[in-house]
Amino acid sequence: MTDTAVQAAHTADAAPVAHRRLRFNILRYNPQDTGSVPRMQTYELEEADGMTLFIALNEIKEKQDPSLQYDFVCRAGICGSCGMLINGRPTLACRTLTKNLDAEITLAPLPFFELIGDLSVDTGKWMRGMSERLEGWLHAKGPEPDLRRLEERMDPAVADQVYELDRCIECGCCVAGCGTARMREDFVGAVGLNRVARFKIDPRDRRSDEDYYEVIGDDDGVFGCMSMLACHDVCPKNLPLATQIAFMRRKMVAIGWKK
Amino acid sequence: MRELAAWGVPWSRIQQGDREVIINSQKVTITERAEAQGLVAQRDFGGTKKWRTCYVSDGTGHAMLQTVSDQAIGASIPVHERTEAIALIHDGSRCYGAIVRNLITGELVAYVAKATAIATGGAGRIYRVTTNAVICEGIGTAIALETGVATLGNMEAVQFHPTGIFPAGILVTEGCRGDGGLLRDVDGHRFMPDYEPEKKELASRDVVSRRMEEHIGKGKGVQSRFGEHLWLDITLLGERHIKHNLREVYEICQHFMGVDPVKDWIPVRPAQHYTMGGVRTDHTGESATLKGLFAAGEAACWDMHGFNRLGGNSVAETVVAGMIVGEFIADYCDRPENEVDVPMGLVHGFLRTEQAKIDALINGRGSESGDAIRQRMQEIMTSKVGIFRRGEDLASAVEELQQLLVKSRNIGLRYKVRGANPELVTAYRVQKMLKLALCVAYGAHTRTESRGAHFRQDFPRRNDAEWLKRTLATWKGDDTLPTLAYEPLDIGRMELPPGWRGYGAKDYIDHPDTPKRAAEVEALKQQLAGQSRFAVQEALLPYAAKLPKSLQGRNERIDEMFTNEAAK
Amino acid sequence: MNTSTEVIAGVGLADQARKSLWPARLDWLQSASGLLLALFMWGHMFFVSSILISKDAMWTITKMFEGYFFFGTAHPWIVSVVVACVIVLFVGHAFLALRKFPINYTQYKLFRGHQKLLRHGDTTLWFWQVFTGFALFFLASVHLYLMLTRPHLIGPYESADRVWTENMWPLYILLLLAVEMHGGIGLYRLAVKWGWFAGSDANASRKNLKTLKWAITVFFLVLGFATLAAYIKIGIEHAPNYGQHYVPTWLQNAPGAVK
């Protein structure tokens, strides 16, 4: 496009355009308030260019209803706080553009996690429990290294692979989208299996496959997964969850037949 | 970095051999040595001369945070999520902990502690347009201020970033301009050459930000429901370049605005980016005026940044201060003389006071809206205490912020629930945020010079003779303004006496001590020519003794390998 | 057992019993039995559909399995033995798969609600896999028992009589639908579950696998219904002579034709 053409296009954009009137049906419920019962509440709002649900919800809270509860922290898709059901699908509200949705939008809190109120759920509590259960931290080899000496070398490609799995933001969308987790609340979820896979490929971690079997070698772990793969399909970070779960399953089954 | 590597951060590593990089829009081939293979890689960032920024692909901060959190869980360190400190318990000289509100149940709990650390990050949300996260409201800094004892340093030093996407404020990299992106106004006109005929869009962060605001001030901004903005045009870079070299920008535009930067212009506006000021601490991270209170990271004024901050230094401060201050806090707690003998009456008194404030908000008959006050505060800060500061604007900002502070004491709630209640949270937070906003605005008004990120249009020169000093703000009782004091800096001990820092106007006013120290430094350097860099450092600015014991001593580098004895 | 037990987390796991290896084995066995059954069904379908070629072709294949061309006489008990093996596999697979079923109304309700809200392809397919699997408990059992006890009654007329005159066709319609749905989904799930054929772009492979899965299902359904229709047609025509065995054309005029 030539400079003038672009300019023309944008000046045209600047002219007032008729915006849609959006209707938000939001699940309201405050479990802290004994008088509160779950109900749907509707808010109307005029759409704006480039409006995300972050912008829309803030406008509703600032202008219409200061009691509306929801969580945003980074609002840039990196902290994982704003997972919610948008028209039934778990995803990050901060990076959901209203223009990609119908004018009627239904918002509900992520299921599975403890509800704090309205759209706000306590994913942190569950994630902590999951991490404690799976021992989701690096188990270093040997004694503490002398930090004044050069760091242990690592293959650049392996470092990149580890990072690829470390990109998980623990938003909880995978667990909320998981049919297994919905039926069996002790299931560790894709987030947990991905976590284990991350340490498994990290050469700095001393744990063996037998050790990982101890934490995910049962029906609450990798064998509970029924491969519906909604986790993979809803993951806002596009993590390779399907292949990672398959990878862990192969490794863990190998342990099962080793003896 | 090495500690984080040992804990599990997947730092990007050096691959030996040739690779191509872009430096100043030029393709350059860099050859990595074979002996560097697999060590933590470093890149240039934020225009620093030395390539010194370690990174984890495109998610450094996230990877670091994840690892530190993992290790905390591994060490069984409890984390009390969804709780926030709303007041510090103190007796005027010693801090005894904090009054903490549970954001789910609304319950207030007194945490009694030998040492209390504030690590709540910056206060970007006192501005309407900011790149900061939603929770960066500076409440930790504010409760330190509210003690009336602890001081806040350099609060007027606020950094802005020219290209926050509008209105969400998410950052798009300066690489957009570096690679040839243009800034356009409401008419599609490329305006930067009008102001900076030489450097155009490539002028420094501060200059570009200022020119953008200046241009918007002239009525050339694009009107939108959320305010005015300008356009960043990278369409001329071509699809390939945008989708490969600027992939992150492409994704941000797609995900957060639904804009295709290959074809469309990106709405941008300079956004508040970093709070250089914070709780004034000494090198151990402890407040000089309130014993037992520590601060680290962006919430602190630890003197890592001065009046501006270099790219990469924010995460660096987080981990370095975390390491050093953390060690000092542990040492502090170990020392018998720091045992706390807590007067329980004092603790209860604070608990009662805070409970009464919350009760007053819930039961009171106030008529003001917390959200409205907050929004107005943010607008004032963005329009009058932003990048481009003028005495009269600042005076009117201070005036109106004071009125808002008075109003904020009369906030009434529509939703009177004690537990999880966002309206209540906004109400008590905005009262605190206004005090920080006033520290910034009043500090900026009083400082009649330009320094670092603080730019006064009416005083464009840096004036070391009068202003080479740190601003210290305290807050007394029901005042509507902070009390400002100034602490001069000792040039005689500086390794790098004040000079031109590579940006801003060159015509600054020198401090009388500067030439003397500059000559001293020069002489020392000549005298020690040929000596090791450690000897030179020791002569210019010895710092080793200021580190915790466990962190003293040299670090091995690839060009300074330890022999076995040196390692001991 | 292994030296890493004590150090796995420094939380006293050394004293704990190791995790059972059976979940791993059961998971593997479920997949293996499913795979064998699915492959058997493919073969079975090709054999029965030989009726579409000609009655003689079907007769030949039947007799081949009865060892006629090997021993010179037909031994239907060989078929019974094969059927018995299939029954063992089938019961084993059903038993293992039961672990994955919703086990009470709460789980069922949670899953159905989840499925309807999420509207996610593979999650919905999982429900149909469970549903058809459940149907197969009964549908397949009937057929398998008949084949076990009456192996000699397999043949162009014999089978057609069973389908039509013995009123088995309604069951076979349902059985066909259930088997092809269940097997198709199952094979697809096996591939994604174990990461087979993932290649370098797992998302693209999965898409291809899904297309292939539908193609195979459609192919076997078409083949199956055509076959069933053929038996029904023969069954209607042969109804007056119900019970009469088929004699291949080349033996029809020969004395002492095979019974």
PDB file of C-alpha atoms in Angstrom, chain C residues 2-220:
ATOM      1  CA  ASN C   2      17.123 -47.530  43.521  1.00  0.00           C
ATOM      2  CA  THR C   3      19.396 -45.104  45.164  1.00  0.00           C
ATOM      3  CA  SER C   4      17.445 -42.024  44.324  1.00  0.00           C
ATOM      4  CA  THR C   5      14.593 -43.022  46.597  1.00  0.00           C
ATOM      5  CA  GLU C   6      16.035 -41.371  49.639  1.00  0.00           C
ATOM      6  CA  VAL C   7      16.824 -38.107  48.003  1.00  0.00           C
ATOM      7  CA  ILE C   8      13.716 -37.634  45.952  1.00  0.00           C
ATOM      8  CA  ALA C   9      12.664 -34.687  47.989  1.00  0.00           C
ATOM      9  CA  GLY C  10      14.188 -35.013  51.334  1.00  0.00           C
ATOM     10  CA  VAL C  11      10.705 -35.604  52.662  1.00  0.00           C
ATOM     11  CA  GLY C  12      11.089 -39.125  53.926  1.00  0.00           C
ATOM     12  CA  LEU C  13       9.927 -40.959  50.865  1.00  0.00           C
ATOM     13  CA  ALA C  14      12.572 -43.572  51.547  1.00  0.00           C
ATOM     14  CA  ASP C  15      10.277 -45.120  54.122  1.00  0.00           C
ATOM     15  CA  GLN C  16       7.286 -45.191  51.872  1.00  0.00           C
ATOM     16  CA  ALA C  17       6.223 -48.088  49.776  1.00  0.00           C
ATOM     17  CA  ARG C  18       6.936 -47.567  46.108  1.00  0.00           C
ATOM     18  CA  LYS C  19       4.036 -46.812  43.908  1.00  0.00           C
ATOM     19  CA  SER C  20       2.338 -49.790  42.291  1.00  0.00           C
ATOM     20  CA  LEU C  21       3.396 -50.561  38.744  1.00  0.00           C
ATOM     21  CA  TRP C  22      -0.058 -51.804  37.840  1.00  0.00           C
ATOM     22  CA  PRO C  23      -1.549 -48.495  36.736  1.00  0.00           C
ATOM     23  CA  ALA C  24       1.152 -48.373  34.056  1.00  0.00           C
ATOM     24  CA  ARG C  25       0.472 -51.917  32.952  1.00  0.00           C
ATOM     25  CA  LEU C  26      -3.288 -51.506  32.971  1.00  0.00           C
ATOM     26  CA  ASP C  27      -2.975 -48.369  30.883  1.00  0.00           C
ATOM     27  CA  TRP C  28      -0.809 -50.201  28.385  1.00  0.00           C
ATOM     28  CA  LEU C  29      -3.086 -53.253  28.358  1.00  0.00           C
ATOM     29  CA  GLN C  30      -6.144 -51.139  27.729  1.00  0.00           C
ATOM     30  CA  SER C  31      -4.522 -49.572  24.702  1.00  0.00           C
ATOM     31  CA  ALA C  32      -3.081 -52.873  23.462  1.00  0.00           C
ATOM     32  CA  SER C  33      -6.368 -54.774  23.777  1.00  0.00           C
ATOM     33  CA  GLY C  34      -8.190 -51.918  22.084  1.00  0.00           C
ATOM     34  CA  LEU C  35      -5.708 -51.879  19.248  1.00  0.00           C
ATOM     35  CA  LEU C  36      -5.982 -55.641  18.722  1.00  0.00           C
ATOM     36  CA  LEU C  37      -9.773 -55.506  18.774  1.00  0.00           C
ATOM     37  CA  ALA C  38      -9.796 -52.628  16.303  1.00  0.00           C
ATOM     38  CA  LEU C  39      -7.447 -54.441  13.945  1.00  0.00           C
ATOM     39  CA  PHE C  40      -9.551 -57.589  14.312  1.00  0.00           C
ATOM     40  CA  MET C  41     -12.645 -55.584  13.415  1.00  0.00           C
ATOM     41  CA  TRP C  42     -11.010 -54.266  10.277  1.00  0.00           C
ATOM     42  CA  GLY C  43     -10.159 -57.801   9.182  1.00  0.00           C
ATOM     43  CA  HIS C  44     -13.567 -59.108  10.206  1.00  0.00           C
ATOM     44  CA  MET C  45     -15.278 -56.411   8.189  1.00  0.00           C
ATOM     45  CA  PHE C  46     -13.293 -57.259   5.089  1.00  0.00           C
ATOM     46  CA  PHE C  47     -14.089 -60.944   5.479  1.00  0.00           C
ATOM     47  CA  VAL C  48     -17.838 -60.556   5.963  1.00  0.00           C
ATOM     48  CA  SER C  49     -18.038 -58.020   3.171  1.00  0.00           C
ATOM     49  CA  SER C  50     -16.781 -60.686   0.786  1.00  0.00           C
ATOM     50  CA  ILE C  51     -20.510 -61.332   0.312  1.00  0.00           C
ATOM     51  CA  LEU C  52     -20.465 -58.195  -1.817  1.00  0.00           C
ATOM     52  CA  ILE C  53     -18.184 -60.014  -4.243  1.00  0.00           C
ATOM     53  CA  SER C  54     -20.193 -63.198  -4.352  1.00  0.00           C
ATOM     54  CA  LYS C  55     -21.704 -65.869  -2.172  1.00  0.00           C
ATOM     55  CA  ASP C  56     -18.928 -68.173  -3.281  1.00  0.00           C
ATOM     56  CA  ALA C  57     -16.265 -65.740  -2.136  1.00  0.00           C
ATOM     57  CA  MET C  58     -17.876 -65.522   1.273  1.00  0.00           C
ATOM     58  CA  TRP C  59     -18.230 -69.314   1.420  1.00  0.00           C
ATOM     59  CA  THR C  60     -14.570 -69.737   0.541  1.00  0.00           C
ATOM     60  CA  ILE C  61     -13.398 -67.388   3.258  1.00  0.00           C
ATOM     61  CA  THR C  62     -15.641 -69.050   5.809  1.00  0.00           C
ATOM     62  CA  LYS C  63     -14.376 -72.469   4.950  1.00  0.00           C
ATOM     63  CA  MET C  64     -10.818 -71.218   4.954  1.00  0.00           C
ATOM     64  CA  PHE C  65     -11.239 -70.202   8.604  1.00  0.00           C
ATOM     65  CA  GLU C  66     -12.744 -73.577   9.368  1.00  0.00           C
ATOM     66  CA  GLY C  67      -9.537 -75.145   8.042  1.00  0.00           C
ATOM     67  CA  TYR C  68     -11.328 -76.800   5.117  1.00  0.00           C
ATOM     68  CA  PHE C  69      -8.553 -76.105   2.664  1.00  0.00           C
ATOM     69  CA  PHE C  70      -5.950 -77.245   5.128  1.00  0.00           C
ATOM     70  CA  PHE C  71      -7.484 -80.382   6.619  1.00  0.00           C
ATOM     71  CA  GLY C  72      -9.845 -81.209   3.749  1.00  0.00           C
ATOM     72  CA  THR C  73     -12.810 -81.064   6.103  1.00  0.00           C
ATOM     73  CA  ALA C  74     -14.396 -78.081   7.885  1.00  0.00           C
ATOM     74  CA  HIS C  75     -13.762 -77.673  11.596  1.00  0.00           C
ATOM     75  CA  PRO C  76     -16.014 -74.868  12.889  1.00  0.00           C
ATOM     76  CA  TRP C  77     -14.524 -75.273  16.395  1.00  0.00           C
ATOM     77  CA  ILE C  78     -11.505 -73.390  15.076  1.00  0.00           C
ATOM     78  CA  VAL C  79     -13.791 -70.400  14.706  1.00  0.00           C
ATOM     79  CA  SER C  80     -15.037 -70.978  18.237  1.00  0.00           C
ATOM     80  CA  VAL C  81     -11.483 -70.857  19.496  1.00  0.00           C
ATOM     81  CA  VAL C  82     -10.856 -67.560  17.680  1.00  0.00           C
ATOM     82  CA  VAL C  83     -14.141 -66.215  19.037  1.00  0.00           C
ATOM     83  CA  ALA C  84     -13.165 -67.306  22.521  1.00  0.00           C
ATOM     84  CA  CYS C  85      -9.928 -65.350  22.183  1.00  0.00           C
ATOM     85  CA  VAL C  86     -11.827 -62.309  20.993  1.00  0.00           C
ATOM     86  CA  ILE C  87     -14.195 -62.660  23.930  1.00  0.00           C
ATOM     87  CA  VAL C  88     -11.278 -62.704  26.320  1.00  0.00           C
ATOM     88  CA  LEU C  89      -9.845 -59.579  24.691  1.00  0.00           C
ATOM     89  CA  PHE C  90     -13.252 -57.948  24.612  1.00  0.00           C
ATOM     90  CA  VAL C  91     -14.058 -58.631  28.251  1.00  0.00           C
ATOM     91  CA  GLY C  92     -10.555 -57.609  29.266  1.00  0.00           C
ATOM     92  CA  HIS C  93     -10.791 -54.391  27.313  1.00  0.00           C
ATOM     93  CA  ALA C  94     -14.236 -53.627  28.708  1.00  0.00           C
ATOM     94  CA  PHE C  95     -13.001 -54.300  32.221  1.00  0.00           C
ATOM     95  CA  LEU C  96     -10.017 -51.961  31.766  1.00  0.00           C
ATOM     96  CA  ALA C  97     -12.059 -49.300  30.046  1.00  0.00           C
ATOM     97  CA  LEU C  98     -14.537 -49.297  32.917  1.00  0.00           C
ATOM     98  CA  ARG C  99     -11.905 -47.418  34.920  1.00  0.00           C
ATOM     99  CA  LYS C 100     -12.557 -44.417  32.721  1.00  0.00           C
ATOM    100  CA  PHE C 101     -16.354 -44.373  32.854  1.00  0.00           C
ATOM    101  CA  PRO C 102     -18.219 -41.793  34.887  1.00  0.00           C
ATOM    102  CA  ILE C 103     -18.971 -43.862  37.963  1.00  0.00           C
ATOM    103  CA  ASN C 104     -21.889 -41.976  39.432  1.00  0.00           C
ATOM    104  CA  TYR C 105     -24.515 -39.435  38.535  1.00  0.00           C
ATOM    105  CA  THR C 106     -22.449 -36.526  39.819  1.00  0.00           C
ATOM    106  CA  GLN C 107     -19.573 -37.387  37.522  1.00  0.00           C
ATOM    107  CA  TYR C 108     -21.907 -38.016  34.630  1.00  0.00           C
ATOM    108  CA  LYS C 109     -23.687 -34.713  35.135  1.00  0.00           C
ATOM    109  CA  LEU C 110     -20.414 -32.814  35.512  1.00  0.00           C
ATOM    110  CA  PHE C 111     -19.047 -34.322  32.344  1.00  0.00           C
ATOM    111  CA  ARG C 112     -22.159 -33.753  30.260  1.00  0.00           C
ATOM    112  CA  GLY C 113     -22.408 -30.154  31.437  1.00  0.00           C
ATOM    113  CA  HIS C 114     -18.739 -29.681  30.650  1.00  0.00           C
ATOM    114  CA  GLN C 115     -19.100 -31.232  27.212  1.00  0.00           C
ATOM    115  CA  LYS C 116     -22.070 -29.104  26.245  1.00  0.00           C
ATOM    116  CA  LEU C 117     -20.474 -25.897  27.487  1.00  0.00           C
ATOM    117  CA  LEU C 118     -17.050 -26.484  25.991  1.00  0.00           C
ATOM    118  CA  ARG C 119     -18.228 -27.684  22.585  1.00  0.00           C
ATOM    119  CA  HIS C 120     -14.842 -29.231  21.943  1.00  0.00           C
ATOM    120  CA  GLY C 121     -14.552 -31.912  19.264  1.00  0.00           C
ATOM    121  CA  ASP C 122     -12.330 -34.469  20.965  1.00  0.00           C
ATOM    122  CA  THR C 123     -14.166 -34.095  24.263  1.00  0.00           C
ATOM    123  CA  THR C 124     -17.494 -34.780  22.543  1.00  0.00           C
ATOM    124  CA  LEU C 125     -15.938 -37.742  20.719  1.00  0.00           C
ATOM    125  CA  TRP C 126     -14.825 -39.145  24.050  1.00  0.00           C
ATOM    126  CA  PHE C 127     -18.407 -39.145  25.247  1.00  0.00           C
ATOM    127  CA  TRP C 128     -19.496 -41.018  22.142  1.00  0.00           C
ATOM    128  CA  GLN C 129     -16.677 -43.458  22.609  1.00  0.00           C
ATOM    129  CA  VAL C 130     -17.852 -44.195  26.128  1.00  0.00           C
ATOM    130  CA  PHE C 131     -21.478 -44.350  25.006  1.00  0.00           C
ATOM    131  CA  THR C 132     -20.786 -46.774  22.160  1.00  0.00           C
ATOM    132  CA  GLY C 133     -18.433 -48.737  24.383  1.00  0.00           C
ATOM    133  CA  PHE C 134     -21.226 -49.171  26.874  1.00  0.00           C
ATOM    134  CA  ALA C 135     -23.607 -50.270  24.082  1.00  0.00           C
ATOM    135  CA  LEU C 136     -21.033 -52.811  22.911  1.00  0.00           C
ATOM    136  CA  PHE C 137     -21.143 -54.564  26.291  1.00  0.00           C
ATOM    137  CA  PHE C 138     -24.536 -55.854  25.222  1.00  0.00           C
ATOM    138  CA  LEU C 139     -24.586 -55.723  21.454  1.00  0.00           C
ATOM    139  CA  ALA C 140     -21.250 -57.407  20.939  1.00  0.00           C
ATOM    140  CA  SER C 141     -21.873 -59.959  23.660  1.00  0.00           C
ATOM    141  CA  VAL C 142     -24.946 -61.292  21.891  1.00  0.00           C
ATOM    142  CA  HIS C 143     -23.135 -61.663  18.609  1.00  0.00           C
ATOM    143  CA  LEU C 144     -20.013 -63.141  20.167  1.00  0.00           C
ATOM    144  CA  TYR C 145     -22.017 -65.733  22.079  1.00  0.00           C
ATOM    145  CA  LEU C 146     -23.827 -66.791  18.924  1.00  0.00           C
ATOM    146  CA  MET C 147     -20.573 -67.162  17.051  1.00  0.00           C
ATOM    147  CA  LEU C 148     -19.023 -69.072  19.923  1.00  0.00           C
ATOM    148  CA  THR C 149     -21.856 -71.578  20.161  1.00  0.00           C
ATOM    149  CA  ARG C 150     -22.885 -71.815  16.516  1.00  0.00           C
ATOM    150  CA  PRO C 151     -19.684 -71.462  14.519  1.00  0.00           C
ATOM    151  CA  HIS C 152     -21.033 -73.837  11.869  1.00  0.00           C
ATOM    152  CA  LEU C 153     -23.844 -71.425  11.094  1.00  0.00           C
ATOM    153  CA  ILE C 154     -21.623 -68.934   9.295  1.00  0.00           C
ATOM    154  CA  GLY C 155     -21.994 -68.791   5.556  1.00  0.00           C
ATOM    155  CA  PRO C 156     -23.811 -66.974   2.756  1.00  0.00           C
ATOM    156  CA  TYR C 157     -27.224 -68.510   3.563  1.00  0.00           C
ATOM    157  CA  GLU C 158     -26.549 -69.302   7.190  1.00  0.00           C
ATOM    158  CA  SER C 159     -25.548 -65.768   8.048  1.00  0.00           C
ATOM    159  CA  ALA C 160     -28.298 -64.283   5.902  1.00  0.00           C
ATOM    160  CA  ASP C 161     -30.883 -66.413   7.674  1.00  0.00           C
ATOM    161  CA  ARG C 162     -29.511 -65.242  11.001  1.00  0.00           C
ATOM    162  CA  VAL C 163     -29.678 -61.609   9.912  1.00  0.00           C
ATOM    163  CA  TRP C 164     -33.175 -61.760   8.458  1.00  0.00           C
ATOM    164  CA  THR C 165     -35.224 -64.728   9.570  1.00  0.00           C
ATOM    165  CA  GLU C 166     -33.715 -64.818  13.048  1.00  0.00           C
ATOM    166  CA  ASN C 167     -34.295 -61.042  13.349  1.00  0.00           C
ATOM    167  CA  MET C 168     -30.706 -60.139  14.097  1.00  0.00           C
ATOM    168  CA  TRP C 169     -30.616 -57.207  11.665  1.00  0.00           C
ATOM    169  CA  PRO C 170     -31.775 -54.508  14.108  1.00  0.00           C
ATOM    170  CA  LEU C 171     -29.024 -55.574  16.500  1.00  0.00           C
ATOM    171  CA  TYR C 172     -26.492 -55.605  13.672  1.00  0.00           C
ATOM    172  CA  ILE C 173     -27.387 -52.072  12.596  1.00  0.00           C
ATOM    173  CA  LEU C 174     -26.726 -50.833  16.099  1.00  0.00           C
ATOM    174  CA  LEU C 175     -23.664 -53.040  16.490  1.00  0.00           C
ATOM    175  CA  LEU C 176     -22.197 -51.764  13.249  1.00  0.00           C
ATOM    176  CA  LEU C 177     -22.694 -48.135  14.219  1.00  0.00           C
ATOM    177  CA  ALA C 178     -21.297 -48.716  17.681  1.00  0.00           C
ATOM    178  CA  VAL C 179     -18.278 -50.703  16.548  1.00  0.00           C
ATOM    179  CA  GLU C 180     -17.233 -48.313  13.812  1.00  0.00           C
ATOM    180  CA  MET C 181     -17.708 -45.222  15.947  1.00  0.00           C
ATOM    181  CA  HIS C 182     -15.934 -46.782  18.920  1.00  0.00           C
ATOM    182  CA  GLY C 183     -13.094 -48.271  16.950  1.00  0.00           C
ATOM    183  CA  GLY C 184     -12.482 -45.216  14.811  1.00  0.00           C
ATOM    184  CA  ILE C 185     -12.407 -42.840  17.741  1.00  0.00           C
ATOM    185  CA  GLY C 186     -10.364 -45.339  19.721  1.00  0.00           C
ATOM    186  CA  LEU C 187      -7.666 -45.685  17.088  1.00  0.00           C
ATOM    187  CA  TYR C 188      -7.427 -41.922  16.697  1.00  0.00           C
ATOM    188  CA  ARG C 189      -7.190 -41.539  20.461  1.00  0.00           C
ATOM    189  CA  LEU C 190      -4.509 -44.218  20.650  1.00  0.00           C
ATOM    190  CA  ALA C 191      -2.406 -42.302  18.162  1.00  0.00           C
ATOM    191  CA  VAL C 192      -2.626 -38.988  20.014  1.00  0.00           C
ATOM    192  CA  LYS C 193      -2.418 -40.657  23.404  1.00  0.00           C
ATOM    193  CA  TRP C 194       0.934 -42.282  22.678  1.00  0.00           C
ATOM    194  CA  GLY C 195       2.198 -39.641  20.319  1.00  0.00           C
ATOM    195  CA  TRP C 196       2.327 -41.916  17.275  1.00  0.00           C
ATOM    196  CA  PHE C 197       2.823 -40.260  13.888  1.00  0.00           C
ATOM    197  CA  ALA C 198       3.311 -36.894  15.668  1.00  0.00           C
ATOM    198  CA  GLY C 199       6.183 -35.960  13.379  1.00  0.00           C
ATOM    199  CA  SER C 200       7.729 -32.520  13.539  1.00  0.00           C
ATOM    200  CA  ASP C 201       4.413 -30.673  13.535  1.00  0.00           C
ATOM    201  CA  ALA C 202       2.196 -32.494  16.000  1.00  0.00           C
ATOM    202  CA  ASN C 203      -0.748 -30.162  15.446  1.00  0.00           C
ATOM    203  CA  ALA C 204      -0.782 -30.770  11.709  1.00  0.00           C
ATOM    204  CA  SER C 205      -0.423 -34.530  12.211  1.00  0.00           C
ATOM    205  CA  ARG C 206      -3.303 -34.553  14.625  1.00  0.00           C
ATOM    206  CA  LYS C 207      -5.472 -32.747  12.115  1.00  0.00           C
ATOM    207  CA  ASN C 208      -4.538 -35.282   9.465  1.00  0.00           C
ATOM    208  CA  LEU C 209      -5.174 -38.168  11.841  1.00  0.00           C
ATOM    209  CA  LYS C 210      -8.582 -36.763  12.583  1.00  0.00           C
ATOM    210  CA  THR C 211      -9.411 -36.540   8.886  1.00  0.00           C
ATOM    211  CA  LEU C 212      -8.122 -40.057   8.376  1.00  0.00           C
ATOM    212  CA  LYS C 213     -10.202 -41.258  11.315  1.00  0.00           C
ATOM    213  CA  TRP C 214     -13.383 -39.875   9.753  1.00  0.00           C
ATOM    214  CA  ALA C 215     -12.464 -41.256   6.364  1.00  0.00           C
ATOM    215  CA  ILE C 216     -11.957 -44.721   7.822  1.00  0.00           C
ATOM    216  CA  THR C 217     -15.180 -44.544   9.816  1.00  0.00           C
ATOM    217  CA  VAL C 218     -17.158 -43.509   6.761  1.00  0.00           C
ATOM    218  CA  PHE C 219     -15.488 -46.186   4.646  1.00  0.00           C
ATOM    219  CA  PHE C 220     -16.307 -48.962   7.087  1.00  0.00           C
TER     220      PHE C 220
END
